[in-house]
PDB file of C-alpha atoms in Angstrom:
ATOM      1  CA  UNK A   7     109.668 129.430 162.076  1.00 83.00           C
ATOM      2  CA  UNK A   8     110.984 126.088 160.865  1.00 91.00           C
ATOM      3  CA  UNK A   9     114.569 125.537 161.412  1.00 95.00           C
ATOM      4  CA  UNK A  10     114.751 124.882 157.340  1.00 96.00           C
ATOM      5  CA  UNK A  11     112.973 127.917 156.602  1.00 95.00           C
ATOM      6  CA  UNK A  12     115.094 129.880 158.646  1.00 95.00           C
ATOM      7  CA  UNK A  13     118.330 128.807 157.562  1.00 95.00           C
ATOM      8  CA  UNK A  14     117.479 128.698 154.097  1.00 95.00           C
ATOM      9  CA  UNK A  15     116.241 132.571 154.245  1.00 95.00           C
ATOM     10  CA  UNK A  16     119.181 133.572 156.261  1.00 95.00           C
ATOM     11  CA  UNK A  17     121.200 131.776 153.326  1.00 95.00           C
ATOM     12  CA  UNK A  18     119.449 134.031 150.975  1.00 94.00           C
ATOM     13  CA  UNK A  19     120.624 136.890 153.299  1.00 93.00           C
ATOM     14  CA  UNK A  20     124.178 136.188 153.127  1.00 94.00           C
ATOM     15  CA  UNK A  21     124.471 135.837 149.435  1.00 93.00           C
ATOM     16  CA  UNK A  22     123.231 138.743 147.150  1.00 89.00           C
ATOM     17  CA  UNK A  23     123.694 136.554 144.180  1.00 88.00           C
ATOM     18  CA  UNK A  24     121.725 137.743 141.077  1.00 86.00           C
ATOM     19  CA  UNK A  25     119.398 140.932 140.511  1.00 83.00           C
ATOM     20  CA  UNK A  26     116.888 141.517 143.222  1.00 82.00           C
ATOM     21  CA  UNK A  27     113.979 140.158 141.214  1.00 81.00           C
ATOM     22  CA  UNK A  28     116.259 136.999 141.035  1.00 85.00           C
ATOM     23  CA  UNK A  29     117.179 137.020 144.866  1.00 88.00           C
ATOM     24  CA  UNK A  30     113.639 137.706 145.331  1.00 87.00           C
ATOM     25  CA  UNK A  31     112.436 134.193 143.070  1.00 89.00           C
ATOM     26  CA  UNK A  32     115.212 132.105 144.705  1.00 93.00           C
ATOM     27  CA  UNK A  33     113.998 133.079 148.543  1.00 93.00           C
ATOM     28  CA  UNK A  34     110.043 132.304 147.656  1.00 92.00           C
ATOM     29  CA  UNK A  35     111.217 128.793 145.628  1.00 95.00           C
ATOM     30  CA  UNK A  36     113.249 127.916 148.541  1.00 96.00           C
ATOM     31  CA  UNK A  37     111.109 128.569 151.177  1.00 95.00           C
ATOM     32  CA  UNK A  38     108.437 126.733 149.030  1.00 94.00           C
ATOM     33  CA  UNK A  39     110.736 123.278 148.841  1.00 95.00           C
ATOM     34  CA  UNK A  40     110.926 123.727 152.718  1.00 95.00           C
ATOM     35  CA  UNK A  41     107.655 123.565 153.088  1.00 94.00           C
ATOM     36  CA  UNK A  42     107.514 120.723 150.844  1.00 92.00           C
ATOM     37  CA  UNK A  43     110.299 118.523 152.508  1.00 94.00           C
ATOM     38  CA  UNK A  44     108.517 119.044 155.796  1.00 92.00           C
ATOM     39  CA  UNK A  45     105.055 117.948 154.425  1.00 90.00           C
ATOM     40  CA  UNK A  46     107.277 114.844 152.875  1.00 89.00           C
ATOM     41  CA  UNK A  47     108.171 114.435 156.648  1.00 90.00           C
ATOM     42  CA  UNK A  48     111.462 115.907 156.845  1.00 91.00           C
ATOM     43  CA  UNK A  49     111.050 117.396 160.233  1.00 88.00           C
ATOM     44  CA  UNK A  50     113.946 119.710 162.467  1.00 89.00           C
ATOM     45  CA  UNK A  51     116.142 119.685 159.155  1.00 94.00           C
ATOM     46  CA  UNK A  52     118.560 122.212 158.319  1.00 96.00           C
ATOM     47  CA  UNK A  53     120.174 123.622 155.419  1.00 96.00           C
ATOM     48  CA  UNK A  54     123.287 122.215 156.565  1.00 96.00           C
ATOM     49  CA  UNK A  55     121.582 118.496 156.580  1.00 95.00           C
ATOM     50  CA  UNK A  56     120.329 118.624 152.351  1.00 95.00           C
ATOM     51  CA  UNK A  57     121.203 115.034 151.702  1.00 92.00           C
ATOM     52  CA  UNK A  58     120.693 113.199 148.004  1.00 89.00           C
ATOM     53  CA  UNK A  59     117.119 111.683 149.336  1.00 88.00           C
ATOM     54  CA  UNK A  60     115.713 114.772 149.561  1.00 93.00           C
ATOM     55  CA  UNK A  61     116.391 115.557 146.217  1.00 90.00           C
ATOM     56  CA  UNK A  62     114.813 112.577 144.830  1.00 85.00           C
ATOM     57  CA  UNK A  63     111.618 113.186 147.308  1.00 87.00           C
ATOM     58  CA  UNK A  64     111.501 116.439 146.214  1.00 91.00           C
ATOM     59  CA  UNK A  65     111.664 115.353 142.331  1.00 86.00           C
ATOM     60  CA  UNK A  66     108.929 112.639 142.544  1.00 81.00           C
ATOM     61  CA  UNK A  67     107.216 114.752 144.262  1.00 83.00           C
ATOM     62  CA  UNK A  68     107.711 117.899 141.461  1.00 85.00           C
ATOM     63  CA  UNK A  69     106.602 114.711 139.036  1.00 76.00           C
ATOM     64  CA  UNK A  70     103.719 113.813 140.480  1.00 73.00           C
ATOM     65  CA  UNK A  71     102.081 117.265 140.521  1.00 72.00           C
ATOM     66  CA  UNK A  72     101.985 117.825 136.840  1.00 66.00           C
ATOM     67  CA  UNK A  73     104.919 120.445 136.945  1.00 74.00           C
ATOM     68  CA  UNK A  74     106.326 120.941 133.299  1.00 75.00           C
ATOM     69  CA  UNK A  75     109.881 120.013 132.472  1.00 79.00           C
ATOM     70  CA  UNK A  76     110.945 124.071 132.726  1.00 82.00           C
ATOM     71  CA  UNK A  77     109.230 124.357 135.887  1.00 87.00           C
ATOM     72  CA  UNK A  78     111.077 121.425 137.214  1.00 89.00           C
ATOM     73  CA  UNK A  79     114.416 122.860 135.919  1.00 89.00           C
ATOM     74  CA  UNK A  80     113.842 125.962 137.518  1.00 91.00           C
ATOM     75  CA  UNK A  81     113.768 124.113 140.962  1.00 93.00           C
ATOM     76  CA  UNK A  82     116.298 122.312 140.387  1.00 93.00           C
ATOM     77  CA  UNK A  83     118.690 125.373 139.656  1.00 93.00           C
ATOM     78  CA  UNK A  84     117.842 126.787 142.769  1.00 95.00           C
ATOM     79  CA  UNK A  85     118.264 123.681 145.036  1.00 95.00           C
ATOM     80  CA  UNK A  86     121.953 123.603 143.433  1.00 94.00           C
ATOM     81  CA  UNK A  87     121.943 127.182 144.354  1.00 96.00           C
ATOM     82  CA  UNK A  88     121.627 125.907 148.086  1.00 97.00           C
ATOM     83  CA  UNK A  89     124.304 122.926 147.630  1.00 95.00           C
ATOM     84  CA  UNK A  90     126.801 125.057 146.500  1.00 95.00           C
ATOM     85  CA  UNK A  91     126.335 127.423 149.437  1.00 95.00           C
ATOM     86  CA  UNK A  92     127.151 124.930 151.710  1.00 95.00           C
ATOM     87  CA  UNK A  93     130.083 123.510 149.869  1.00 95.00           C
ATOM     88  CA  UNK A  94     128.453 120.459 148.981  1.00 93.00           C
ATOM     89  CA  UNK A  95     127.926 120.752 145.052  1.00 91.00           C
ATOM     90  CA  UNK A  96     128.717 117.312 144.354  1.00 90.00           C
ATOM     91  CA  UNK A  97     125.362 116.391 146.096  1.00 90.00           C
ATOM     92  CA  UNK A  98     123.219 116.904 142.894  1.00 89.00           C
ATOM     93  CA  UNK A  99     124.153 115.115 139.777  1.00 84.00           C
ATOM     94  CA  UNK A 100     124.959 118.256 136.715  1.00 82.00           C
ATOM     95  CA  UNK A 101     123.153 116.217 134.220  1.00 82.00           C
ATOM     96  CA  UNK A 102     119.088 116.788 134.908  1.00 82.00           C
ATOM     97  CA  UNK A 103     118.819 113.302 132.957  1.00 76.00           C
ATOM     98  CA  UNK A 104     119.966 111.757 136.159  1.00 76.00           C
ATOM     99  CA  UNK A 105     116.730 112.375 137.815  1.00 77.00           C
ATOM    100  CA  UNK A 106     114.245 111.478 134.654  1.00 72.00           C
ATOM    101  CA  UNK A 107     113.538 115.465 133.850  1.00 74.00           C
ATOM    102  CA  UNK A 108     112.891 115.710 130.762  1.00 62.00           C
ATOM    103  CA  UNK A 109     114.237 118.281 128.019  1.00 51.00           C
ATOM    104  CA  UNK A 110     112.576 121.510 128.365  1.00 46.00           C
ATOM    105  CA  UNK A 111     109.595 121.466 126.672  1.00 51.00           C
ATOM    106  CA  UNK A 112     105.751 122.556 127.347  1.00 50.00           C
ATOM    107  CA  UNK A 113     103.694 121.263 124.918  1.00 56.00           C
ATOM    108  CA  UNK A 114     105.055 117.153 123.694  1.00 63.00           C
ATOM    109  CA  UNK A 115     103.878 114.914 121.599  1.00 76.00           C
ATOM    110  CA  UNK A 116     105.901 111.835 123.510  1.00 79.00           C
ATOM    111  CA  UNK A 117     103.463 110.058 125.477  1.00 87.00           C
ATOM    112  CA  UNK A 118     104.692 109.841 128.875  1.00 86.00           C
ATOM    113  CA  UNK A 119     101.383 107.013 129.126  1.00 92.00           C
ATOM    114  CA  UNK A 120     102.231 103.885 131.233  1.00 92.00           C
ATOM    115  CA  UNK A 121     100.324 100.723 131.826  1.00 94.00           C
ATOM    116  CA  UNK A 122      99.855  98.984 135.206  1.00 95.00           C
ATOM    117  CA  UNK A 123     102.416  95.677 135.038  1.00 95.00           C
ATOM    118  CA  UNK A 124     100.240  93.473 137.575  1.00 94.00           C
ATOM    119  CA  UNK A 125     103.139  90.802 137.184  1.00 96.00           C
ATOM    120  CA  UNK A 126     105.150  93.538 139.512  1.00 96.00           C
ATOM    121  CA  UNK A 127     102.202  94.523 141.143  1.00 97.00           C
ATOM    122  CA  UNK A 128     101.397  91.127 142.413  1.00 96.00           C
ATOM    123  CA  UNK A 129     104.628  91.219 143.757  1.00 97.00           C
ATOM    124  CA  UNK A 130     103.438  93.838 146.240  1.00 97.00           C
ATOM    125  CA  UNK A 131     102.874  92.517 149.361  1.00 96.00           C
ATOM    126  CA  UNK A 132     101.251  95.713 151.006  1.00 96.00           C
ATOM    127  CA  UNK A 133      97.056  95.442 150.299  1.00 97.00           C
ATOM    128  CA  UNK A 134      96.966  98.505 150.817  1.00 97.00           C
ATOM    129  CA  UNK A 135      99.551 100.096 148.080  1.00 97.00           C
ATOM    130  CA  UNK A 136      98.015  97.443 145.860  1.00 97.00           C
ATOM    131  CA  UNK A 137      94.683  99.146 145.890  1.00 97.00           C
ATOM    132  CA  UNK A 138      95.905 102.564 145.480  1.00 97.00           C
ATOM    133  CA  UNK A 139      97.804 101.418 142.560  1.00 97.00           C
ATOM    134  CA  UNK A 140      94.455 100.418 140.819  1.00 97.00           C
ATOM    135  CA  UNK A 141      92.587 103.357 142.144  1.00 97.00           C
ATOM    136  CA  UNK A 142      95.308 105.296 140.386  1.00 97.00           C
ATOM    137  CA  UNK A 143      94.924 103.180 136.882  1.00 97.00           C
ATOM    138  CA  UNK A 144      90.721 102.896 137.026  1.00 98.00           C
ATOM    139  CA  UNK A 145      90.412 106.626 137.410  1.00 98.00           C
ATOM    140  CA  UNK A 146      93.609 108.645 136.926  1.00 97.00           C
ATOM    141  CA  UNK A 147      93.918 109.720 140.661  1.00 96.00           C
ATOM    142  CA  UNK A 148      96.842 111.403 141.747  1.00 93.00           C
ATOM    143  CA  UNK A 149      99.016 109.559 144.508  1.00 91.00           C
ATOM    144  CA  UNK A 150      97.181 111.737 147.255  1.00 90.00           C
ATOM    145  CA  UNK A 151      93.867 111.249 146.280  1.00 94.00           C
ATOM    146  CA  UNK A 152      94.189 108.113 146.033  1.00 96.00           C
ATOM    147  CA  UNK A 153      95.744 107.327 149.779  1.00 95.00           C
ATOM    148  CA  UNK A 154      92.882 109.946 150.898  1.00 95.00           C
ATOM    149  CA  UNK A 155      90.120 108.315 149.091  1.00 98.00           C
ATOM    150  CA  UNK A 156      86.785 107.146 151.251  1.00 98.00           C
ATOM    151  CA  UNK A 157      85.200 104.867 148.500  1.00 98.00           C
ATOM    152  CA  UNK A 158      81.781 104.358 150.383  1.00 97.00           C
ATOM    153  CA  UNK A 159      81.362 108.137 150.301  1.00 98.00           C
ATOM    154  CA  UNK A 160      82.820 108.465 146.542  1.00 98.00           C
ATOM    155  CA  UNK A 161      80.644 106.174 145.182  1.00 98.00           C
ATOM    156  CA  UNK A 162      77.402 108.275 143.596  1.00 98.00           C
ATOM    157  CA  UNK A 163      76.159 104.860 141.298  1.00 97.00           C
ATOM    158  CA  UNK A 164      77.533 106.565 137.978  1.00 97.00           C
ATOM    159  CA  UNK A 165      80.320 108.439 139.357  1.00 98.00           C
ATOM    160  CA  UNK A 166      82.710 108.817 141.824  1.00 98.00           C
ATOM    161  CA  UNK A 167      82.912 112.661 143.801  1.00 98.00           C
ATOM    162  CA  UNK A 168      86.228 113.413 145.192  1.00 98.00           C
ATOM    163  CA  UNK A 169      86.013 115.606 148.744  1.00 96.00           C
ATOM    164  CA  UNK A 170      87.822 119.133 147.629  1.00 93.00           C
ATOM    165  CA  UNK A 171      90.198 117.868 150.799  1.00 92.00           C
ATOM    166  CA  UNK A 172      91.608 115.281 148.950  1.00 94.00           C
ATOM    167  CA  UNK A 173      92.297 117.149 145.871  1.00 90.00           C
ATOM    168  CA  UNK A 174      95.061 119.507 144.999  1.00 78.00           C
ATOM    169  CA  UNK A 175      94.328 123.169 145.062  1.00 73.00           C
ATOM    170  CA  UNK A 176      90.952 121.960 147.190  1.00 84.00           C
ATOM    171  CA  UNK A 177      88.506 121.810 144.311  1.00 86.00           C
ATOM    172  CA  UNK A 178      86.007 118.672 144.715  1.00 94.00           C
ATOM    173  CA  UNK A 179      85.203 116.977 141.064  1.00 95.00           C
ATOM    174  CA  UNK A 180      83.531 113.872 139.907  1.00 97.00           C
ATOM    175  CA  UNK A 181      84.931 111.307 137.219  1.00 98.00           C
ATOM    176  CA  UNK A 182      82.102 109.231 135.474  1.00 98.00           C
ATOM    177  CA  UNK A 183      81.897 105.457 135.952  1.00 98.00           C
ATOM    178  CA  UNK A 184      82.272 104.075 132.439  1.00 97.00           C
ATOM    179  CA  UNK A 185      83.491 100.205 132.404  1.00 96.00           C
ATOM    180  CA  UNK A 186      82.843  97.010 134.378  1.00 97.00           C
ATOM    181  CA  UNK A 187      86.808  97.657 135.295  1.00 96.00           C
ATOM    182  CA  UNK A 188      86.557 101.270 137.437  1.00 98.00           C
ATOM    183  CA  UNK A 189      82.800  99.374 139.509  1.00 98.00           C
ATOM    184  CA  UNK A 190      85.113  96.083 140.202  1.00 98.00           C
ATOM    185  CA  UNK A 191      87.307  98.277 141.978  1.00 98.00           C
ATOM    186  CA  UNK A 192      85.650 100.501 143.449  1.00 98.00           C
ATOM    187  CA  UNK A 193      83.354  97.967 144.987  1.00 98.00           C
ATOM    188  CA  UNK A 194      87.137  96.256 145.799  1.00 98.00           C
ATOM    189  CA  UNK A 195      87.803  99.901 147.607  1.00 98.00           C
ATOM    190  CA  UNK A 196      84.913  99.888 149.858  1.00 98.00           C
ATOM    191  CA  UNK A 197      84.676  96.252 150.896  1.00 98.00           C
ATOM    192  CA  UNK A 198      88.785  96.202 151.697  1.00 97.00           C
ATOM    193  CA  UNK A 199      88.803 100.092 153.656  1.00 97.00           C
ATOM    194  CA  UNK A 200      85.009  99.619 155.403  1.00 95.00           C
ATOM    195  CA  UNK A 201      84.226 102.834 155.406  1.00 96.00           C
ATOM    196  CA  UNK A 202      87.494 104.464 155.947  1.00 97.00           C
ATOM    197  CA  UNK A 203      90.977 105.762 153.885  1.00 97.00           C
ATOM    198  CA  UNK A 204      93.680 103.899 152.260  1.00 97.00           C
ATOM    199  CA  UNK A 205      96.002 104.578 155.192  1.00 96.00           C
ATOM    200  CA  UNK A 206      96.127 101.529 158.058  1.00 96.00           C
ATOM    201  CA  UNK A 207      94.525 102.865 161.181  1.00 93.00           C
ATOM    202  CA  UNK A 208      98.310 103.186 163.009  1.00 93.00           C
ATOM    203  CA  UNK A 209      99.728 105.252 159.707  1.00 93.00           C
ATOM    204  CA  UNK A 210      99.956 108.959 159.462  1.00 90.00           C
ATOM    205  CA  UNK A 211      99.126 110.254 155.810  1.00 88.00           C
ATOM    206  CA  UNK A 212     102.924 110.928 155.508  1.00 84.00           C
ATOM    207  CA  UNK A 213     104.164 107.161 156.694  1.00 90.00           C
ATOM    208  CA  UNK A 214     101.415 105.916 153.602  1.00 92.00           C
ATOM    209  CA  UNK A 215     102.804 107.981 151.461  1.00 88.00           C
ATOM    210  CA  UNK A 216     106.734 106.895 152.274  1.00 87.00           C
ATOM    211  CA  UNK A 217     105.314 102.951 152.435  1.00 92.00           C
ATOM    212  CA  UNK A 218     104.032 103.457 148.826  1.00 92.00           C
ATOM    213  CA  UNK A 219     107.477 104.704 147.454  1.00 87.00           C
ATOM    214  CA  UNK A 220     108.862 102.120 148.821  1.00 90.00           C
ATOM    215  CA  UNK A 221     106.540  99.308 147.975  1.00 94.00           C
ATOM    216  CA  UNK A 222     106.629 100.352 144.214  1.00 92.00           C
ATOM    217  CA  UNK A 223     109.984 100.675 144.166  1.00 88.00           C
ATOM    218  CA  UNK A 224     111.145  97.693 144.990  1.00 92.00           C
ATOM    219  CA  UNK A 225     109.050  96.509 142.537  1.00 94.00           C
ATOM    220  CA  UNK A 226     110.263  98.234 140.228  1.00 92.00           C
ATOM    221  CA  UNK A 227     106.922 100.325 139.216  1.00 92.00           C
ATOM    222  CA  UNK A 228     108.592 103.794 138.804  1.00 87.00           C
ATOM    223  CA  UNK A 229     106.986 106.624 137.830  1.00 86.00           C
ATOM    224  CA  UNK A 230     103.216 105.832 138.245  1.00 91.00           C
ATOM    225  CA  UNK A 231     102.487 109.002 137.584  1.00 89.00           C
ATOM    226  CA  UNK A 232     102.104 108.096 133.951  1.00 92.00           C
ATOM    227  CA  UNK A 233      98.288 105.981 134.446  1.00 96.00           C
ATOM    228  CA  UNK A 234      96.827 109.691 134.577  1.00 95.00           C
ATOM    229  CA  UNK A 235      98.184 110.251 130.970  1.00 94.00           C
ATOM    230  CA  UNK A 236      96.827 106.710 130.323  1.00 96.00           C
ATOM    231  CA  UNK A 237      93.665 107.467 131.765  1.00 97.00           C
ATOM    232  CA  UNK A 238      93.641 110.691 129.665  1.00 97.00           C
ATOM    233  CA  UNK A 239      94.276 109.035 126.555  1.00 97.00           C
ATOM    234  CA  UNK A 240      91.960 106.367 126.664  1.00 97.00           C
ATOM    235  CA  UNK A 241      89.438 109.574 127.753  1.00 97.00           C
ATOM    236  CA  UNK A 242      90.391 111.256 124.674  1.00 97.00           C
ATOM    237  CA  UNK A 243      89.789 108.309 122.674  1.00 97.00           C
ATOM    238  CA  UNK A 244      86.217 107.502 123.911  1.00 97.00           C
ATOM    239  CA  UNK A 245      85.540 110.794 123.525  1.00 97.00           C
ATOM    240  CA  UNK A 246      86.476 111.589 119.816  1.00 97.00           C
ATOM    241  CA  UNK A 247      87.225 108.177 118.031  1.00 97.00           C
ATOM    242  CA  UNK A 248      90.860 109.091 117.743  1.00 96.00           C
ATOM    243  CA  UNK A 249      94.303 108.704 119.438  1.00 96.00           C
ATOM    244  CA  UNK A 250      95.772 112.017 120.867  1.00 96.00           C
ATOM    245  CA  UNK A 251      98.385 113.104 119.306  1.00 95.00           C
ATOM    246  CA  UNK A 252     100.994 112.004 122.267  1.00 93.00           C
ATOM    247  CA  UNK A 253      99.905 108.614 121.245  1.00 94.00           C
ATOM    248  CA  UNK A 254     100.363 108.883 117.606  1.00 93.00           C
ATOM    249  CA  UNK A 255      97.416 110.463 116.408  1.00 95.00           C
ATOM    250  CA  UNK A 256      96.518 113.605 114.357  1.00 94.00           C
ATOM    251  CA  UNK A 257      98.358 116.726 115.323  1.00 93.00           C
ATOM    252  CA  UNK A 258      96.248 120.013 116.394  1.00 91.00           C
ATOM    253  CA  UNK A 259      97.438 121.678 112.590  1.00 92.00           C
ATOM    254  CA  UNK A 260      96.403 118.133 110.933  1.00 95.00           C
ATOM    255  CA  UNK A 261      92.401 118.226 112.508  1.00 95.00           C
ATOM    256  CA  UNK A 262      89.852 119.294 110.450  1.00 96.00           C
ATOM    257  CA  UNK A 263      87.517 122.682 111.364  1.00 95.00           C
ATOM    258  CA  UNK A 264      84.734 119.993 113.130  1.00 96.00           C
ATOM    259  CA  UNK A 265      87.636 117.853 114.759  1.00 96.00           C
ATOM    260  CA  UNK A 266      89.316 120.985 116.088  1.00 95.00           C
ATOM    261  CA  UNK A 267      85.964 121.401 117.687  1.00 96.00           C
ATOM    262  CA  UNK A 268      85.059 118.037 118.897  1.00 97.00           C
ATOM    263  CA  UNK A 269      89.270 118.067 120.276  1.00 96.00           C
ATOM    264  CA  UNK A 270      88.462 121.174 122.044  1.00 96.00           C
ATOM    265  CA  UNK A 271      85.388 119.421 124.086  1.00 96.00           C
ATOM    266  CA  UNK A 272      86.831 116.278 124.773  1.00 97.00           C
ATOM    267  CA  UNK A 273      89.868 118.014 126.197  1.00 95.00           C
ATOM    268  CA  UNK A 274      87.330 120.297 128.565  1.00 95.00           C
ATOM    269  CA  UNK A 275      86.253 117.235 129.812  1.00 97.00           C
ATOM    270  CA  UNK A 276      89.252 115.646 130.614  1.00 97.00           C
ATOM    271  CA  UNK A 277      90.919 118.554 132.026  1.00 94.00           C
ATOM    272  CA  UNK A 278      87.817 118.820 134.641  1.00 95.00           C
ATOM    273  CA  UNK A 279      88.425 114.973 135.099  1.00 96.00           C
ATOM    274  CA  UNK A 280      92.179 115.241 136.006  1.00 95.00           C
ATOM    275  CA  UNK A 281      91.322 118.409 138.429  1.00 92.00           C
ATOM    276  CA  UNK A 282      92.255 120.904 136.446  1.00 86.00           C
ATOM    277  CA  UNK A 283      90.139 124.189 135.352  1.00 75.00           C
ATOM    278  CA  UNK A 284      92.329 124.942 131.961  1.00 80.00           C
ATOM    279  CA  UNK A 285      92.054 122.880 128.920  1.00 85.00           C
ATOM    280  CA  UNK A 286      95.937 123.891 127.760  1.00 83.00           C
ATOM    281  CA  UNK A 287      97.107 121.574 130.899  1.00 84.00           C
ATOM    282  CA  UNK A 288      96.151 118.427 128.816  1.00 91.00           C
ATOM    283  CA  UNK A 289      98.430 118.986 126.133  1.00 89.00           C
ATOM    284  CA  UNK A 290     100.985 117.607 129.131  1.00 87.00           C
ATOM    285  CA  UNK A 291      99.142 114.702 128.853  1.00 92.00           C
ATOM    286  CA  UNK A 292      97.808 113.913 125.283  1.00 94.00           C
ATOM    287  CA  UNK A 293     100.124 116.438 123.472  1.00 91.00           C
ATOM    288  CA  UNK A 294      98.634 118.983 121.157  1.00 89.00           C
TER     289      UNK A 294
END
């Protein structure tokens, strides 16, 4: 076992904090964000060692993975949990805002959409984070399939067919091509990687990942997360002549009986698109 994983189980031990469905919860969410710190590449941590950067990994990473606000919050209480055990409280700011977590909320109808500033992109000096930045923006790729995308086997003419390895939860889907934009860079993709991923040949998958944080944020792209609800939108609007409602279009009560339908479809669509399988996750993204 993990030297993490141990000492944050035998911290569970010690304290009896809570009912025992709650003391339950807090040992499987903790030994989850373990798990997660070492695949961030955390290695021979202990509980003793929680510093304020893994926090913030931890967080974009939480962001990046489509978690709602509540789900987010929940993590969060539980990672306090663990600073306060050993005496360092002050570690985590009390105010979620600090972080960029928004209120609780499932269902909004504030887009969290965000364009691709290539003023602060061509400030980038990495090719490679470049790229995945506009593989992220041309199709709505997460961060990890986009460092773990093979263009020359992707490309299928009309579409693009992501491996189920690259793809969270393992299910392989295909995104149409629809504009001059996604070829261009796709065609960019497999003349710049020749056959191979977005990670240099002397980078683990981890390192990629850490050079991309740092590439965008020193220039100053933060949360990049937000082209997937782009990419949604724009979807949605292809697909039924209308902004989503995140973007200032008709609310669900405000469609008609044949819109309601048409809404319905379009969202199918772009909930197998993202990498999803249910059609309520894209109310994250295009609000209901």
């Amino acid at each position: 076992m993990r030297q993490l994983n141990y000492d944050l189980k035998q911290l569970c031990k010690r304290n009896h904090d809570g009912a025992n469905i709650t003391q339950a919860g807090r040992e499987r969410i903790l030994t989850q964000i373990a798990n997660q710190l070492h695949d961030l590449g955390y290695r021979n941590l202990s509980a003793q060692g929680l510093k304020g950067k893994h926090i913030d990994a931890l967080v974009d990473k939480w962001d990046q993975h489509d978690l709602t606000a509540g789900t987010i919050k929940n993590r969060m209480a539980h990672v306090r949990w663990w600073a306060e055990k050993i005496n360092k409280p002050s570690l985590i700011a009390k105010d979620n805002d600090h972080y960029g977590i928004d209120r609780r909320a499932y269902v909004t109808n504030i887009s969290k959409a965000r364009e691709l500033d290539h003023q602060k992109l061509d400030s980038i000096s990495d090719a490679y984070v470049k790229m995945l930045l506009r593989l992220q923006e041309a199709f709505g790729l997460r961060r990890e399939e986009s460092i773990k995308f093979i263009g020359t086997w992707a490309d299928r003419d009309d579409k693009i067919v992501l491996k189920a390895s690259w793809c969270k939860g393992g299910r392989e889907r295909e995104i149409p091509i629809r504009n001059e934009l996604q070829r261009n860079v796709l065609n960019e993709v497999k003349v710049f990687a020749k056959g191979k991923s977005l990670i240099p040949t002397s980078f683990t998958y981890v390192q990629q990942m850490r050079r991309y944080e740092d590439h965008t944020s020193k220039a100053g792209l933060h949360k990049m997360h937000g082209l997937r609800h782009a990419f949604a939108q724009l979807r949605y609007f292809e697909l039924t002549g209308r902004l989503a409602s995140a973007a200032g279009g008709k609310t669900s009560k405000e469609l008609t009986k044949e819109e309601k339908q048409l809404d319905r479809e379009a969202r199918l669509i772009i909930s197998m698109e993202l990498g999803h399988e249910r059609e309520q996750i894209t109310a994250i993204y295009l609000g209901r």
